[in-house]
Short mmCIF file of C-alpha atoms in Angstrom, two decimals:
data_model
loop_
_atom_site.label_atom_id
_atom_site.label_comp_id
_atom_site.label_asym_id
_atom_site.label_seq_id
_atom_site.Cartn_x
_atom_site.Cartn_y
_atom_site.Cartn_z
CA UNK T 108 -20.05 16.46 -18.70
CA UNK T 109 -23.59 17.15 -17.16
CA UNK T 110 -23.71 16.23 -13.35
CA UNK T 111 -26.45 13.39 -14.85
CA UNK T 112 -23.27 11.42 -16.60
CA UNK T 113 -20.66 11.88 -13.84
CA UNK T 114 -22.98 10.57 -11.22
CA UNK T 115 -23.31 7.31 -13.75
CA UNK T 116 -20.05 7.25 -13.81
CA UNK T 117 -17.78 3.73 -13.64
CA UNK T 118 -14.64 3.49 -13.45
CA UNK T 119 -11.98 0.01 -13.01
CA UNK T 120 -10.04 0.05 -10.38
CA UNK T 121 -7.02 -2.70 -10.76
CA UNK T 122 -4.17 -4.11 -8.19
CA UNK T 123 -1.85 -6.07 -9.83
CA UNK T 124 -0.03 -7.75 -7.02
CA UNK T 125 3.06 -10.58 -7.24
CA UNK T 126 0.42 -13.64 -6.68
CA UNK T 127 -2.64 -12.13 -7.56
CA UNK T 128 -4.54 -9.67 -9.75
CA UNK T 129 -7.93 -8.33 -8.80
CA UNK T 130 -10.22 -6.03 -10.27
CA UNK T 131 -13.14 -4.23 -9.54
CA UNK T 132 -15.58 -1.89 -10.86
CA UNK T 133 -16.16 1.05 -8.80
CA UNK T 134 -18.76 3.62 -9.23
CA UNK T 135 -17.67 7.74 -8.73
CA UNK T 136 -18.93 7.74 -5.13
CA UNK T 137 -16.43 4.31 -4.17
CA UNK T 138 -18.69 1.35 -4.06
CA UNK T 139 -18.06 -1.33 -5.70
CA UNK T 140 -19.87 -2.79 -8.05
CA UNK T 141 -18.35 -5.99 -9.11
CA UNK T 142 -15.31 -8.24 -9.04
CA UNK T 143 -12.75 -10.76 -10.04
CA UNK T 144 -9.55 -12.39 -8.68
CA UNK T 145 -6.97 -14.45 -10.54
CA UNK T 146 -3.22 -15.60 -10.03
CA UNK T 147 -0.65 -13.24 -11.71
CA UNK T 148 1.30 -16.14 -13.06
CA UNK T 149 4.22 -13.67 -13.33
CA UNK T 150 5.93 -16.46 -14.41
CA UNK T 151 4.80 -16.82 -17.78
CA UNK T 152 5.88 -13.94 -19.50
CA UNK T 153 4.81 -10.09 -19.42
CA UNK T 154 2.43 -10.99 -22.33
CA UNK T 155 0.51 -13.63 -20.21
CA UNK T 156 0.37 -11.38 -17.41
CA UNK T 157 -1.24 -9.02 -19.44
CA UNK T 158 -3.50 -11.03 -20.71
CA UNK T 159 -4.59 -12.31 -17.50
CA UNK T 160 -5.25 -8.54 -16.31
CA UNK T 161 -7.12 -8.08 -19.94
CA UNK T 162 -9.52 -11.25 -18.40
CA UNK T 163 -9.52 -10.33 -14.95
CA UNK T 164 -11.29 -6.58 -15.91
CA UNK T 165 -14.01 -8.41 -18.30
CA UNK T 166 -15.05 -10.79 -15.51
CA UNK T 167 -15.52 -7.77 -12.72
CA UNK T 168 -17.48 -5.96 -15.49
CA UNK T 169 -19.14 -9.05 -16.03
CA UNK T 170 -19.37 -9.79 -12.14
CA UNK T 171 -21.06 -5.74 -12.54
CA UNK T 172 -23.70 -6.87 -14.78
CA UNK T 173 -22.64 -4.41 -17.08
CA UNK T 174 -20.95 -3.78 -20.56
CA UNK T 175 -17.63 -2.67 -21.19
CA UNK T 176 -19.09 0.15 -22.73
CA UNK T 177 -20.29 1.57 -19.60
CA UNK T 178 -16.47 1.99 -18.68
CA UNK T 179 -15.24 5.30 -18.80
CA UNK T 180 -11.15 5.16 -17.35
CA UNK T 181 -9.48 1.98 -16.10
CA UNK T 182 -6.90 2.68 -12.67
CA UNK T 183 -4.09 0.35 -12.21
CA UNK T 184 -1.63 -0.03 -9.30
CA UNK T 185 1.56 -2.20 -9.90
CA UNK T 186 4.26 -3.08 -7.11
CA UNK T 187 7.46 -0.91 -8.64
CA UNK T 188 8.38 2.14 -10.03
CA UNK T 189 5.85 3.80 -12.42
CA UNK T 190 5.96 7.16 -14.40
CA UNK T 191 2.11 8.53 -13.73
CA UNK T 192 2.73 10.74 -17.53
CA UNK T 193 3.41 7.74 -19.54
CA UNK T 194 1.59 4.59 -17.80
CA UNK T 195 5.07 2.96 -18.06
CA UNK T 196 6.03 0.42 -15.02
CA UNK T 197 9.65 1.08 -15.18
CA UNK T 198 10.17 -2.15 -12.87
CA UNK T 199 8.89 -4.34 -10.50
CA UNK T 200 10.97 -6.60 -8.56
CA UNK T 201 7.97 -8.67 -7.75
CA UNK T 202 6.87 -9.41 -11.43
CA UNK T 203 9.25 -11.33 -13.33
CA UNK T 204 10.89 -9.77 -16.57
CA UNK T 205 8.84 -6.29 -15.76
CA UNK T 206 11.35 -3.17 -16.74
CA UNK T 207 9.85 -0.57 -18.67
CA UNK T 208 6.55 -2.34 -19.24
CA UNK T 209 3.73 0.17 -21.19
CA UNK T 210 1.17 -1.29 -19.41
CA UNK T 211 -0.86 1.80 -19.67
CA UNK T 212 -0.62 1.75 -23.70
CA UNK T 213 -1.51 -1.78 -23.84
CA UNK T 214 -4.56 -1.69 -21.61
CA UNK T 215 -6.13 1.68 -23.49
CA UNK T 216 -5.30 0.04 -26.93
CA UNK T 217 -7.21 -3.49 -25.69
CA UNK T 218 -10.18 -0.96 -23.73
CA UNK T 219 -10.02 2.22 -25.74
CA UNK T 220 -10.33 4.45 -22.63
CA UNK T 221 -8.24 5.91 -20.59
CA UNK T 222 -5.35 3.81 -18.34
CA UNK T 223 -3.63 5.42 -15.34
CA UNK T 224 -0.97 3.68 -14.29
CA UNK T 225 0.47 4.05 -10.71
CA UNK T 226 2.58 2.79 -7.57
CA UNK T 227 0.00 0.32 -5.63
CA UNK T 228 1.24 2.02 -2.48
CA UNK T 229 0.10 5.59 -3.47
CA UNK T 230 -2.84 3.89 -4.85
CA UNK T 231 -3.82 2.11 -1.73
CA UNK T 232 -2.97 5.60 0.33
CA UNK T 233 -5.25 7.61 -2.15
CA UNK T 234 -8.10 5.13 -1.66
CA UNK T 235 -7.83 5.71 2.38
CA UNK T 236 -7.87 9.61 1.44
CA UNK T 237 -11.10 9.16 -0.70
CA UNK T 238 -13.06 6.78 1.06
CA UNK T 239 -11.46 5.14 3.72
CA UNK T 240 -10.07 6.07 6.94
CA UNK T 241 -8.68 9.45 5.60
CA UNK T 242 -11.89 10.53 4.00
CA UNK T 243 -12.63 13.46 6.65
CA UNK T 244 -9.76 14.59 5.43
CA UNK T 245 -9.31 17.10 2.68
CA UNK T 246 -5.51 18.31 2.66
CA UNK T 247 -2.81 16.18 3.50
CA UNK T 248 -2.29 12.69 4.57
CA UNK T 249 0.70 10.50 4.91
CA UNK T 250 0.42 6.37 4.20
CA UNK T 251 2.68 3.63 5.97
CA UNK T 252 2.68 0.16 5.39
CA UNK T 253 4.64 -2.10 6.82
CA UNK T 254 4.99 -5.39 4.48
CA UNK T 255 7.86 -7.10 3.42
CA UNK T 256 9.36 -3.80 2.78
CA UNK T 257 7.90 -0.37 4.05
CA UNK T 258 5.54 1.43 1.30
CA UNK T 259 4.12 5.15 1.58
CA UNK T 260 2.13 7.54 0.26
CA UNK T 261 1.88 11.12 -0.07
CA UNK T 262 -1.54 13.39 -0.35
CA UNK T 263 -0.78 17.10 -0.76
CA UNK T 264 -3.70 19.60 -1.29
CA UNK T 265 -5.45 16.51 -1.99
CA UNK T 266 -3.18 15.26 -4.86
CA UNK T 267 -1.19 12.49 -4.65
CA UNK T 268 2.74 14.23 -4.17
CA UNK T 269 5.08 11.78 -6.84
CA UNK T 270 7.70 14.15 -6.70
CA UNK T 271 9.50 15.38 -9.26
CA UNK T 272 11.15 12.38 -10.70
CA UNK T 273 8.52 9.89 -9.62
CA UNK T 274 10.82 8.92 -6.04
CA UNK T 275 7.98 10.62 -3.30
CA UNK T 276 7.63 8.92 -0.57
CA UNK T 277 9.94 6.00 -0.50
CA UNK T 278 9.37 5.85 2.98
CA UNK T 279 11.30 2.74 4.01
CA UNK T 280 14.62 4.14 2.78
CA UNK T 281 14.69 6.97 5.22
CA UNK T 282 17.83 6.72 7.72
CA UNK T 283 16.72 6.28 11.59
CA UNK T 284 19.36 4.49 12.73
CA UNK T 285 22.79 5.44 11.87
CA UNK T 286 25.30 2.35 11.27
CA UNK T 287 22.29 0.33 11.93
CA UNK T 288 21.19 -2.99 10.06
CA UNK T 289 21.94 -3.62 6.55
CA UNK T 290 18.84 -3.03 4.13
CA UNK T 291 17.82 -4.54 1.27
CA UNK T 292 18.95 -1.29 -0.82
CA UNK T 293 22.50 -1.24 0.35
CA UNK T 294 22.31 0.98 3.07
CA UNK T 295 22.26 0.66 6.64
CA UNK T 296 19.84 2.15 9.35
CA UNK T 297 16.64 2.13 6.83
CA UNK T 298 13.41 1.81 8.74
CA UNK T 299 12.74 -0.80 6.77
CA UNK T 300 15.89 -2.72 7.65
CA UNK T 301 14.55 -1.81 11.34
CA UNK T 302 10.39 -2.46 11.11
CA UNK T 303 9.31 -4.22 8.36
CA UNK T 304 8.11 -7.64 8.11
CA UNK T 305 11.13 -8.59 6.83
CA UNK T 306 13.38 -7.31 9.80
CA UNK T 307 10.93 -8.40 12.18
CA UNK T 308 10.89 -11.66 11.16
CA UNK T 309 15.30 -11.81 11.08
CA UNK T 310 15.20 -10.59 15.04
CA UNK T 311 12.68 -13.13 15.66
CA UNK T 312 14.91 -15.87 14.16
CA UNK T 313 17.89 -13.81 15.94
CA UNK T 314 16.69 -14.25 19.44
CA UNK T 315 15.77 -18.40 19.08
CA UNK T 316 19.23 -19.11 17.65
CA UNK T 317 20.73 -16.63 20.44
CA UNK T 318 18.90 -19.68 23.03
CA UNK T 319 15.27 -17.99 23.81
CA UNK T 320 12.20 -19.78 23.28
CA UNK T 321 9.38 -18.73 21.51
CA UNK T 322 5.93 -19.95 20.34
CA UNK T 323 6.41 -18.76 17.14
CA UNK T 324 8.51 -21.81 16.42
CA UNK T 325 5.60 -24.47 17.65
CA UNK T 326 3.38 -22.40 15.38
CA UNK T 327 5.20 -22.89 12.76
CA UNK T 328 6.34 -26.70 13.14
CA UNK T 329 10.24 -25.31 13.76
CA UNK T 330 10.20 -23.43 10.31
CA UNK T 331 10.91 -20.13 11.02
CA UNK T 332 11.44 -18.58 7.81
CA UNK T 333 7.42 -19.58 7.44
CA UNK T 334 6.79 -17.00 10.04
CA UNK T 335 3.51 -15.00 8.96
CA UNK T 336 1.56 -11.65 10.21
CA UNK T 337 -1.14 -14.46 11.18
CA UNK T 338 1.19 -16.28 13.21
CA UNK T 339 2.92 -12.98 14.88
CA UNK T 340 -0.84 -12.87 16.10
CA UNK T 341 -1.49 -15.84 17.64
CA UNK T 342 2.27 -15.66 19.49
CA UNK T 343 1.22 -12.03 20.69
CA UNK T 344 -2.07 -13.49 21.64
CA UNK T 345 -0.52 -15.97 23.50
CA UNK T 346 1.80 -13.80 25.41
CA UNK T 347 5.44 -15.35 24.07
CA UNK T 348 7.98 -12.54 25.04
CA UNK T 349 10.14 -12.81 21.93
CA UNK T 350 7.61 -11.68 19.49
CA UNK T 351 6.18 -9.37 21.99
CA UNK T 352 9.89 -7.53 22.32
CA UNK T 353 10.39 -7.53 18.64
CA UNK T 354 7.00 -6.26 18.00
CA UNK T 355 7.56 -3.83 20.79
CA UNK T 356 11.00 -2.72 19.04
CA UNK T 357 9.70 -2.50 15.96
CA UNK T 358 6.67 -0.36 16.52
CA UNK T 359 9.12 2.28 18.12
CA UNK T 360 11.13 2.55 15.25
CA UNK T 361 8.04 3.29 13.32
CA UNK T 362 6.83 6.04 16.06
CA UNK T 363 10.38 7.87 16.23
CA UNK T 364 10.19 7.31 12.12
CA UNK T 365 6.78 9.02 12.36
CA UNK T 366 7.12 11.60 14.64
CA UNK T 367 10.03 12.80 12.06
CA UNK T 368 7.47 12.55 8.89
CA UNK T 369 5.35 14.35 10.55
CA UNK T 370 7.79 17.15 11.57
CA UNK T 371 8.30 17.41 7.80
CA UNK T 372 5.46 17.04 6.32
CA UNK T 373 2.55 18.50 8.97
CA UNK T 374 -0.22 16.23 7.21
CA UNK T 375 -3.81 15.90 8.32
CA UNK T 376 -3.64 12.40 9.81
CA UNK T 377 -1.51 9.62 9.45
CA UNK T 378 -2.57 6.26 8.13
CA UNK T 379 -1.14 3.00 9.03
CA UNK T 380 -2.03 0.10 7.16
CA UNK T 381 -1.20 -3.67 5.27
CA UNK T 382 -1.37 -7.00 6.75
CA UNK T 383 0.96 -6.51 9.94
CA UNK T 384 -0.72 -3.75 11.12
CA UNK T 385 -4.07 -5.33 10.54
CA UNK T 386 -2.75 -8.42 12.44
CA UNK T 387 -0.90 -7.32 15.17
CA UNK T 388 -2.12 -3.25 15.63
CA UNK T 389 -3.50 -3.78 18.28
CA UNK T 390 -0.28 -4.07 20.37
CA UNK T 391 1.97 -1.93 17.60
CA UNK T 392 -0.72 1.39 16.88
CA UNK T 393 -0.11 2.48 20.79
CA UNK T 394 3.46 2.25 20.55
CA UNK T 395 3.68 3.92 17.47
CA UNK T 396 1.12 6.90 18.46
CA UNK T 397 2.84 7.34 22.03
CA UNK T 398 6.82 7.44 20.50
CA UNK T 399 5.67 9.55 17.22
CA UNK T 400 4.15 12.45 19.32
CA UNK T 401 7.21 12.72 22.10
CA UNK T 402 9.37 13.24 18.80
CA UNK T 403 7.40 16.32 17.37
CA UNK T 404 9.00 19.35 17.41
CA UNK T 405 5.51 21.21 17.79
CA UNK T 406 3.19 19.56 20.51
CA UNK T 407 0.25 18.49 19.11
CA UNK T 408 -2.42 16.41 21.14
CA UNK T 409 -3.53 13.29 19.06
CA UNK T 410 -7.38 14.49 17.93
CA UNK T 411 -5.42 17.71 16.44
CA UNK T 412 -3.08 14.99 14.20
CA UNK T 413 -4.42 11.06 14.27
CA UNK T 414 -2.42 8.32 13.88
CA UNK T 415 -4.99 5.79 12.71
CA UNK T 416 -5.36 2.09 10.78
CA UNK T 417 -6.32 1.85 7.51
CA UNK T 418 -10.01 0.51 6.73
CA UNK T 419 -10.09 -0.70 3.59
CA UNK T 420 -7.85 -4.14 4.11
CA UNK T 421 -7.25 -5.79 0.32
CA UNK T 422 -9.63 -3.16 -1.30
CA UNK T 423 -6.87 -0.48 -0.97
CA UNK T 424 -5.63 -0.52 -3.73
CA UNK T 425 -8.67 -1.42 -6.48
CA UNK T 426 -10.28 1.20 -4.78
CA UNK T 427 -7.49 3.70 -4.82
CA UNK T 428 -6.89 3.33 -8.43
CA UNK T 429 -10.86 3.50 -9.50
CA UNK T 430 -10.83 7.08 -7.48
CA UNK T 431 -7.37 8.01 -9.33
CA UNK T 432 -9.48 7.17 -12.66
CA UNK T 433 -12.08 9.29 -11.19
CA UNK T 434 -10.21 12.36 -10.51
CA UNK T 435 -7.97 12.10 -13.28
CA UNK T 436 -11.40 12.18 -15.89
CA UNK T 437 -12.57 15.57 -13.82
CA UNK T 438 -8.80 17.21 -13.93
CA UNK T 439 -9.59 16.59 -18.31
CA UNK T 440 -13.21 17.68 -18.27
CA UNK T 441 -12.36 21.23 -15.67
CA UNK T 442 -8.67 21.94 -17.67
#
């Protein structure tokens, strides 16, 4: 392909979330071009969902002023377990009915070009790498975000690292707390049974039945199990001492948690990113950065390894899988 073509190059980038799909077209350099948002409607069926992406992608290319023709590889990231080599989403708890889905088949036979199918984590960590907060980068970086669970992503020698049977960087099942709380996998002591939304927002609920008071509960009109990274915020803001200690707790967990990645891994930078940590980083990103470099086994000062916040917010991920698209059309044209 002539240097001419690859500049003129467009690519879809797609996240197909639990409540929402968006899509975007993305040109080889990371700007987008166009987009469109719709419910997923999970609901309905794996055929409706489909169908929903199918409609979503037309109205970004649409949105694009362009034709479907211009379209040269379509990226998709889905919230499970994907095989990269077969564009299969082998399941996704958040998408109802979704076990061994080939999304990737279905979306080239609708398109006729090329669908590449991954993990909307290590799509949303590859579009940091490419163009977001990683992209002075060139080696290795290491994703974290803390949602409801705790997501990750790999970069090795600038390649996404899936491991050898698709399992890399199922971050939020790593052990840092022996015998400590239950997790959602069975185990006990996962940092994401310690740090994630989800375990922040069961020691929040912990401390007001065990007789403290906190503003979370005003904020919320006495429902706590409505508790959102928006309303974390505001409680912070505010100064209420329960959701500052939990916070607090948290955000050590994830340093100690880091420090030990890090030991393993030696990446370029470390990115930290999703809507807690855009929310409530401010107060978290310190804690994290001071308890992750006490833990290294090798000093390191923090402008030798960063610890930084994501800068792409909800583009991660269309973004991420547009560059996938990109880079997996160069590994055909150079092999």
């Amino acid at each position: 392909m002539s240097n001419n073509k690859r500049k003129d190059q467009h690519v879809l980038g797609i996240d197909l979330g639990g409540t929402k799909i968006l899509a975007a077209v993305v040109d080889r350099n990371g700007h987008i071009l166009g987009s469109a948002k719709r419910k997923t409607r999970s609901e309905r069926g794996v055929g409706e969902v489909i169908a929903r992406i199918i409609k979503t992608a037309y109205e970004a290319v649409d949105d694009a002023h362009l034709d479907m023709k211009a379209i040269q590889a379509i990226g998709i990231g889905a919230p499970g377990v994907t095989d990269y080599a077969t564009g299969v989403v082998e399941f996704a708890p958040n998408l109802e009915d979704w076990v061994n889905v080939p999304l990737g088949t279905r979306l080239e036979g609708e398109f006729g070009v090329p669908v590449f199918v991954d993990n909307d984590v290590n799509a949303g960590t590859f579009g940091e790498f490419t163009v977001g907060a990683g992209r002075s980068y060139h080696n290795a970086v290491l994703g974290v975000f803390p949602g409801t669970g705790i997501g990750g992503g790999i970069v090795l020698n600038g390649r996404l690292w899936r491991g050898t049977h698709n399992a890399a960087a199922e971050i939020g099942h790593m052990v840092t707390l022996v015998d400590g709380p239950l997790c959602g996998c069975g185990r006990r002591g996962c940092i994401e049974a310690l740090a994630s939304r989800t375990a922040i927002d069961r020691d929040i609920r912990g401390e007001i039945r065990g007789g403290r008071d906190s503003l979370a509960t005003d904020l919320v009109d006495l429902d706590t199990d409505n508790i959102t990274s928006g309303v974390l915020a505001k409680a912070l803001k505010k100064g209420d001492p329960v959701v500052t200690d939990v916070l607090e707790r948290a955000a050590y967990h994830l340093g100690v948690f880091t420090g030990t990645m890090i030991n393993a891994l030696d990446p370029e930078c470390v990115i930290y990113g999703g809507g807690l940590i855009e929310a409530c980083g401010d107060v978290m990103l310190p804690i994290i950065r001071e308890a992750a470099y006490r833990h290294l086994i090798r000093p390191l000062a923090p402008e030798q390894l960063p610890i930084v916040e994501a800068a792409l917010g909800d583009d991660a991920v269309v973004l991420g899988t547009a560059m996938l698209a990109v880079a997996s059309l160069e590994d055909r044209i150079t092999a």
